[in-house]
Amino acid sequence: MNSVKIEPRRRKAKQPTSYHHGDLRRQLIAAAERIIVERGVEGFTLREAARRVGVSPAAPSHHFKDAKGLLTEVALLGFRDFAEALAAADRRGGEDPMRRLTEQGTAYVRFALKYPARFQLMFRTDKHDHGNAEFVRVSEESFRILKDAIRAATGTSPDRELSPDGQGLLMAVWSMVHGYCHLAFGGELSKPERGGGGKQAILEQLLPLTLKHLPSPLKK
């Protein structure tokens, strides 16, 4: 009788959880953003980010020095998108300095309301690695766009620094739109006694009115 040799069934090797270096870095950044959306900046831990992407707690150290390093990358991406939104708004304003400021202010608030967790991290300087040169460059870019509109509004040459009055106007406009964002985050603008109409309606009324009455050296 001929015997038939039966080969033992080979088991498929278990695939380890692994990532190419670029993949792991991107996965950790995405996980960090999800965590701050769910738990806020204070609820973020590097260990939780590692757990969510299925790697050991030590694995993130191949890409980020510490939790602050990872959060800085999330904030950097936020500032990059933010600068693009402000630049697009500035272009919509055309040659009219007041319209440029109004468009930028509106874009500023819209971005904050669309991405509240990311926005709040972007301005949490205690959570940033200020030795990250790319982060510093990108975060300054968004401020430069606003500053250029103030230069145009005050008739200041692009290659000159703002006067003290111009600098005061810059801080007044920035403080107004940034403060508006935080009032919106806290629910203050949704209260009936604030006039109703919703956050967007209030913003559309507030920006032109505020800019019109600022005691500033606006170009006539």
mmCIF file of C-alpha atoms in Angstrom, residues 68-69 72 128-137:
data_model
loop_
_atom_site.group_PDB
_atom_site.id
_atom_site.type_symbol
_atom_site.label_atom_id
_atom_site.label_comp_id
_atom_site.label_asym_id
_atom_site.label_seq_id
_atom_site.Cartn_x
_atom_site.Cartn_y
_atom_site.Cartn_z
ATOM 1 C CA LYS A 68 5.445 68.359 25.366
ATOM 2 C CA GLY A 69 7.287 67.396 22.193
ATOM 3 C CA THR A 72 4.035 70.799 20.075
ATOM 4 C CA HIS A 128 5.031 73.807 23.850
ATOM 5 C CA ASP A 129 8.659 72.977 23.151
ATOM 6 C CA HIS A 130 10.014 76.422 22.357
ATOM 7 C CA GLY A 131 13.240 74.879 21.103
ATOM 8 C CA ASN A 132 11.323 73.564 18.079
ATOM 9 C CA ALA A 133 12.393 76.061 15.406
ATOM 10 C CA GLU A 134 9.715 75.017 12.906
ATOM 11 C CA PHE A 135 6.997 75.491 15.509
ATOM 12 C CA VAL A 136 8.269 78.976 16.342
ATOM 13 C CA ARG A 137 8.424 79.916 12.651
#
